[in-house]
Coordinates of C-alpha atoms in Angstrom, one line a residue:
Y1 CA 115.1 32.8 86.8
Q2 CA 114.9 29.8 88.5
R3 CA 117.7 28.0 90.9
R4 CA 117.4 24.6 92.5
V5 CA 118.2 25.3 96.1
R6 CA 121.2 22.9 96.9
G7 CA 122.4 21.9 100.6
T8 CA 118.8 21.5 102.2
L9 CA 118.4 19.4 105.3
A10 CA 118.4 16.1 103.8
E11 CA 121.4 16.8 101.9
R12 CA 123.5 18.7 104.3
H13 CA 126.5 17.1 105.8
A14 CA 128.7 18.9 108.7
V15 CA 131.3 21.4 107.6
V16 CA 133.5 23.1 110.0
C17 CA 136.0 25.4 108.2
L18 CA 138.2 28.0 109.8
V19 CA 137.9 30.9 107.8
S20 CA 138.4 34.8 108.2
L21 CA 135.8 37.4 106.9
S22 CA 136.5 38.1 103.3
M23 CA 135.1 41.5 103.2
A24 CA 138.1 43.9 103.1
A25 CA 141.7 43.8 101.6
G26 CA 144.7 42.1 103.2
N27 CA 143.4 38.9 105.2
G28 CA 139.8 39.9 105.0
M29 CA 139.3 41.1 108.8
I30 CA 137.9 44.1 109.6
H31 CA 139.2 45.5 112.9
V32 CA 136.8 47.5 115.0
P33 CA 138.8 49.7 117.4
E34 CA 138.2 49.1 121.0
E35 CA 136.3 52.3 121.7
A36 CA 134.1 52.0 119.1
D37 CA 130.6 50.8 118.7
V38 CA 130.5 47.7 116.3
A39 CA 127.2 48.7 114.9
E40 CA 128.2 52.1 114.3
H41 CA 131.8 51.3 112.8
L42 CA 129.8 48.8 110.4
F43 CA 127.8 51.9 109.4
S44 CA 130.9 54.1 109.0
L45 CA 132.5 51.6 106.6
G46 CA 129.2 51.8 104.3
L47 CA 128.4 48.2 104.5
S48 CA 124.6 48.8 106.0
D49 CA 121.4 48.9 104.1
G50 CA 120.2 51.5 106.6
F51 CA 119.6 49.1 109.2
P52 CA 121.9 47.8 111.9
L53 CA 123.7 44.7 110.9
V54 CA 124.8 41.8 112.7
P55 CA 128.5 41.3 113.2
C56 CA 130.2 38.6 111.1
T57 CA 132.5 37.1 113.7
K58 CA 134.7 33.9 112.8
A59 CA 132.4 32.1 115.1
K60 CA 129.1 33.5 113.0
L61 CA 130.5 32.5 109.8
R62 CA 131.6 29.2 110.8
W63 CA 128.1 28.7 112.0
M64 CA 126.4 30.0 108.6
L65 CA 128.9 27.9 106.5
S66 CA 127.7 24.9 108.3
A67 CA 124.7 24.7 106.3
T68 CA 125.8 24.0 103.1
P69 CA 128.4 21.2 101.7
R70 CA 129.9 23.8 99.4
D71 CA 133.6 25.1 99.4
P72 CA 133.7 28.6 100.9
E73 CA 135.7 29.5 97.9
D74 CA 133.4 28.0 95.4
M75 CA 132.4 30.8 92.7
V76 CA 128.3 31.6 92.7
G77 CA 128.9 34.3 90.1
K78 CA 129.9 38.1 89.1
V79 CA 127.8 40.7 90.8
A80 CA 127.0 43.9 89.0
P81 CA 127.9 46.7 88.7
S82 CA 131.5 46.0 89.3
L83 CA 131.3 42.2 88.5
A84 CA 133.3 41.5 91.7
P85 CA 133.2 37.9 92.0
L86 CA 130.7 36.4 94.6
T87 CA 132.2 33.3 96.5
V88 CA 130.0 31.1 98.7
Q89 CA 131.9 32.5 101.8
L90 CA 131.0 36.0 100.8
A91 CA 127.4 35.4 100.4
A92 CA 127.5 33.8 103.8
V93 CA 129.1 37.1 105.4
N94 CA 126.4 39.0 104.1
A95 CA 123.8 36.6 105.4
V96 CA 125.2 36.9 108.7
M97 CA 125.2 40.8 108.6
A98 CA 121.3 40.4 107.4
G99 CA 120.4 38.2 110.1
C100 CA 120.1 35.0 108.4
T101 CA 120.3 31.5 110.0
P102 CA 122.2 28.7 108.6
A103 CA 118.8 27.2 107.6
Q104 CA 118.2 30.1 105.2
L105 CA 121.8 30.2 103.6
P106 CA 120.7 27.9 100.7
L107 CA 118.2 30.2 99.6
V108 CA 120.4 32.9 99.5
L109 CA 122.9 31.0 97.4
A110 CA 120.0 29.8 95.1
A111 CA 118.5 33.1 94.8
A112 CA 122.1 35.0 94.3
E113 CA 122.9 32.6 91.5
G114 CA 119.8 33.5 89.7
M115 CA 120.3 36.9 90.5
V116 CA 123.9 37.4 89.0
S117 CA 122.9 35.3 85.9
A118 CA 123.2 37.4 82.5
E119 CA 119.4 36.5 81.9
F120 CA 118.5 38.5 84.7
N121 CA 120.3 41.5 84.2
L122 CA 120.8 42.7 87.5
H123 CA 122.6 45.9 86.7
G124 CA 119.9 46.9 84.3
V125 CA 117.3 46.4 87.0
H126 CA 119.1 47.9 89.9
A127 CA 120.4 51.1 88.2
T128 CA 117.1 52.1 86.4
T129 CA 115.3 55.1 88.0
M130 CA 112.2 53.2 88.3
G131 CA 113.0 51.7 91.8
A132 CA 113.1 48.1 90.2
S133 CA 114.3 45.4 92.8
V134 CA 114.8 41.7 93.2
A135 CA 112.1 39.6 94.6
V136 CA 112.4 35.8 95.4
I137 CA 109.6 33.2 95.5
V138 CA 110.3 30.2 97.3
N139 CA 108.8 26.8 96.4
G140 CA 109.5 23.0 97.7
P141 CA 110.2 21.6 101.1
A142 CA 112.7 24.5 101.7
R143 CA 109.7 26.9 102.7
E144 CA 109.4 24.9 105.9
E145 CA 113.0 24.1 106.5
A146 CA 114.0 28.0 106.2
E147 CA 110.5 29.1 108.0
I148 CA 109.6 31.1 105.2
N149 CA 106.3 32.8 105.5
C150 CA 103.5 31.5 103.0
G151 CA 100.5 32.9 104.7
M152 CA 99.2 36.0 106.6
G153 CA 101.5 39.1 106.0
V154 CA 103.3 37.4 103.5
L155 CA 104.4 40.6 101.7
G156 CA 104.9 42.5 104.9
S157 CA 107.1 42.5 108.1
G158 CA 107.2 40.2 111.1
T159 CA 108.6 37.0 109.6
R160 CA 112.5 36.8 110.0
S161 CA 113.4 34.5 107.2
N162 CA 111.4 36.5 104.5
A163 CA 113.0 39.5 105.7
C164 CA 116.5 38.4 106.1
V165 CA 116.9 36.4 102.8
G166 CA 115.8 39.1 100.6
R167 CA 118.1 41.6 102.7
A168 CA 120.9 39.5 102.2
L169 CA 120.8 39.5 98.5
K170 CA 120.4 43.6 98.7
L171 CA 123.7 43.6 100.8
I172 CA 125.1 41.3 98.5
L173 CA 124.6 43.6 95.7
Q174 CA 125.7 46.7 97.7
N175 CA 129.0 45.3 99.5
V176 CA 130.2 42.7 96.9
G177 CA 128.7 44.3 93.6
G178 CA 129.4 47.9 94.9
A179 CA 126.0 49.3 94.0
K180 CA 125.5 52.7 95.8
L181 CA 122.4 55.0 95.9
G182 CA 123.3 58.1 93.6
G183 CA 125.9 56.3 91.8
T184 CA 125.1 53.3 90.0
E185 CA 121.6 53.3 91.5
S186 CA 119.5 55.8 90.4
S187 CA 116.1 55.4 91.9
T188 CA 114.0 58.6 91.6
L189 CA 111.5 57.5 94.7
S190 CA 112.4 54.2 95.2
S191 CA 110.6 51.1 97.0
P192 CA 110.6 49.5 100.2
A193 CA 111.3 46.6 98.3
K194 CA 114.8 47.6 98.1
F195 CA 115.3 46.8 101.2
T196 CA 113.7 43.0 100.9
M197 CA 111.1 41.1 99.1
C198 CA 111.1 37.3 99.6
I199 CA 108.0 35.3 99.8
G200 CA 106.8 31.5 99.6
E201 CA 104.1 30.0 97.7
R202 CA 101.4 28.4 99.8
E203 CA 101.3 25.1 97.9
E204 CA 99.0 23.5 100.4
S205 CA 96.1 26.0 99.1
L206 CA 97.0 25.7 95.4
G207 CA 94.0 23.3 94.8
P208 CA 94.3 22.4 90.8
W209 CA 96.9 25.0 90.5
R210 CA 100.4 23.8 90.1
P211 CA 103.4 25.6 92.1
L212 CA 105.1 28.4 90.3
A213 CA 108.3 26.5 89.8
A214 CA 106.3 23.8 88.4
E215 CA 104.5 25.7 86.0
L216 CA 108.0 27.6 84.9
D217 CA 109.4 23.9 84.4
P218 CA 107.2 21.0 84.5
A219 CA 110.1 18.4 84.9
Q220 CA 110.5 19.6 88.5
S221 CA 109.9 17.5 91.1
A222 CA 107.6 18.1 94.2
S223 CA 110.3 17.0 96.7
E224 CA 113.1 19.5 95.4
S225 CA 113.1 23.3 96.4
W226 CA 113.4 26.2 93.9
V227 CA 113.6 29.7 94.1
T228 CA 112.3 32.1 91.3
V229 CA 113.7 35.4 91.1
R230 CA 111.9 38.2 89.4
A231 CA 112.3 42.0 88.8
I232 CA 109.7 44.3 90.3
S233 CA 109.0 48.0 90.2
S234 CA 106.7 49.6 92.6
G235 CA 103.6 48.5 94.6
P236 CA 102.5 46.2 96.1
E237 CA 99.1 47.5 94.6
Q238 CA 96.4 45.5 96.8
L239 CA 92.9 44.9 95.7
V240 CA 90.4 44.9 98.6
D241 CA 87.3 43.1 97.9
F242 CA 85.5 41.0 100.2
S243 CA 82.2 40.6 98.1
T244 CA 83.0 39.2 94.8
R245 CA 81.9 35.9 94.1
D246 CA 81.9 35.6 90.5
A247 CA 85.3 34.5 89.0
D248 CA 84.9 36.8 85.8
D249 CA 84.2 39.8 88.0
L250 CA 86.9 39.3 90.1
V251 CA 89.1 38.9 87.2
F252 CA 88.1 42.1 85.8
K253 CA 88.8 43.7 89.2
L254 CA 92.5 42.1 89.3
A255 CA 92.9 43.4 85.8
S256 CA 91.9 46.9 86.5
K257 CA 95.0 46.9 89.0
A258 CA 97.3 45.6 86.4
S259 CA 96.4 47.9 83.6
G260 CA 96.9 50.9 85.9
A261 CA 100.3 49.5 86.6
W262 CA 101.3 49.6 82.9
A263 CA 101.9 52.4 80.1
S264 CA 101.9 52.1 76.2
H265 CA 105.3 54.0 76.1
F266 CA 107.0 51.0 78.1
P267 CA 106.3 48.5 76.0
L268 CA 109.2 46.2 77.1
I269 CA 107.5 46.3 80.4
N270 CA 104.8 44.2 80.4
E271 CA 104.6 41.7 83.0
T272 CA 103.0 41.9 86.4
L273 CA 103.5 39.8 89.4
V274 CA 100.2 38.8 90.9
V275 CA 99.6 37.3 94.3
V276 CA 96.5 35.6 94.9
S277 CA 95.0 35.1 98.4
P278 CA 93.5 31.7 99.0
E279 CA 90.1 33.2 99.2
H280 CA 90.0 34.5 95.9
A281 CA 91.8 31.5 94.4
A282 CA 88.7 29.3 95.5
T283 CA 86.6 31.9 93.7
L284 CA 88.3 31.8 90.6
Q285 CA 88.8 27.9 90.8
K286 CA 84.9 27.3 91.3
G287 CA 84.4 29.9 88.2
G288 CA 86.3 27.7 85.7
Y289 CA 89.9 29.3 86.4
D290 CA 91.1 25.5 87.2
S291 CA 94.7 26.4 86.0
K292 CA 97.0 29.6 86.2
S293 CA 97.2 29.4 82.6
K294 CA 93.5 30.2 82.0
L295 CA 93.9 33.1 84.8
Q296 CA 96.9 34.5 82.8
R297 CA 94.9 34.5 79.6
G298 CA 91.8 36.1 81.5
L299 CA 94.0 38.8 82.9
F300 CA 95.7 39.6 79.7
D301 CA 92.7 39.7 78.0
A302 CA 90.7 42.1 80.7
S303 CA 94.0 44.4 81.1
N304 CA 94.1 45.0 77.4
S305 CA 90.3 45.8 77.3
I306 CA 90.5 48.0 80.5
Y307 CA 93.7 49.8 79.0
A308 CA 92.2 50.4 75.8
C309 CA 89.1 52.0 77.2
L310 CA 91.3 54.4 79.6
L311 CA 93.8 55.2 76.4
Y312 CA 91.0 56.2 73.9
T313 CA 88.3 58.0 76.1
S314 CA 90.5 59.8 78.6
P315 CA 91.1 63.2 77.5
S316 CA 95.0 63.9 76.9
P317 CA 96.6 66.9 78.7
R318 CA 97.7 68.0 75.2
D319 CA 94.1 68.3 73.9
S320 CA 93.0 70.5 76.8

């Protein structure tokens, strides 16, 4: 589910709003007792995801809202499970607490719009016992403007923007939508992706392949920035391979990983998010996989063949 990123550098104008923190009842201000530690007080209010939060003062909120021309009271959508209204200001509050900079707010707003859309089914994603969560993939100029990591370590720690954009969505889900572990969230084992999962596609290394946003909607312009939100569960499951030079062999190895993540008694869960490194992409493209659609078909066919072999040759515990 995609949303265009609005309020990027080319579109912004200065917006200074004297607004208050809309997180609580009354005037929306959270008053911290003088003798209390701010971080610990926010923990005690249940606003944290487990990590310390950046306190959202009036000054920080004005600073964050300066990144968007939208009115602070504009509706972004309703957040499951409580279907509470999410305004631009509330999204900005959670972005501040997540550690975002203003350059990252347009990504948070666009991703939040996709996340709360009816088609995404946020409550179903977050409430499942499978530990599913929201992944954000960024395309276009916003990658550089927000300093999104698209290279080494893209799925890991070490990049503020990747970590904080995904974290802001989790805080929105928790603090606006009311999702709580053991309540509306029923993850059995869960996943580190529950904290954050935001990556950028390295478009400069795609070669003949088109960016994800253009694959999903060919009408999109390369000058526009888009985010794609996907539900993910488990992983990442990495293929460690330094030697394969044959494209079909590489597809078979990738398919082996994908087929192991699927089970026949989950027929509706049949999609896999595949992140391909530039080295493997070059091998695939030299071997004839000159479009993502060809790679998708190759992975689909190989995964089905591998899974069929596993299904019909492995002994069932019931037969032993």
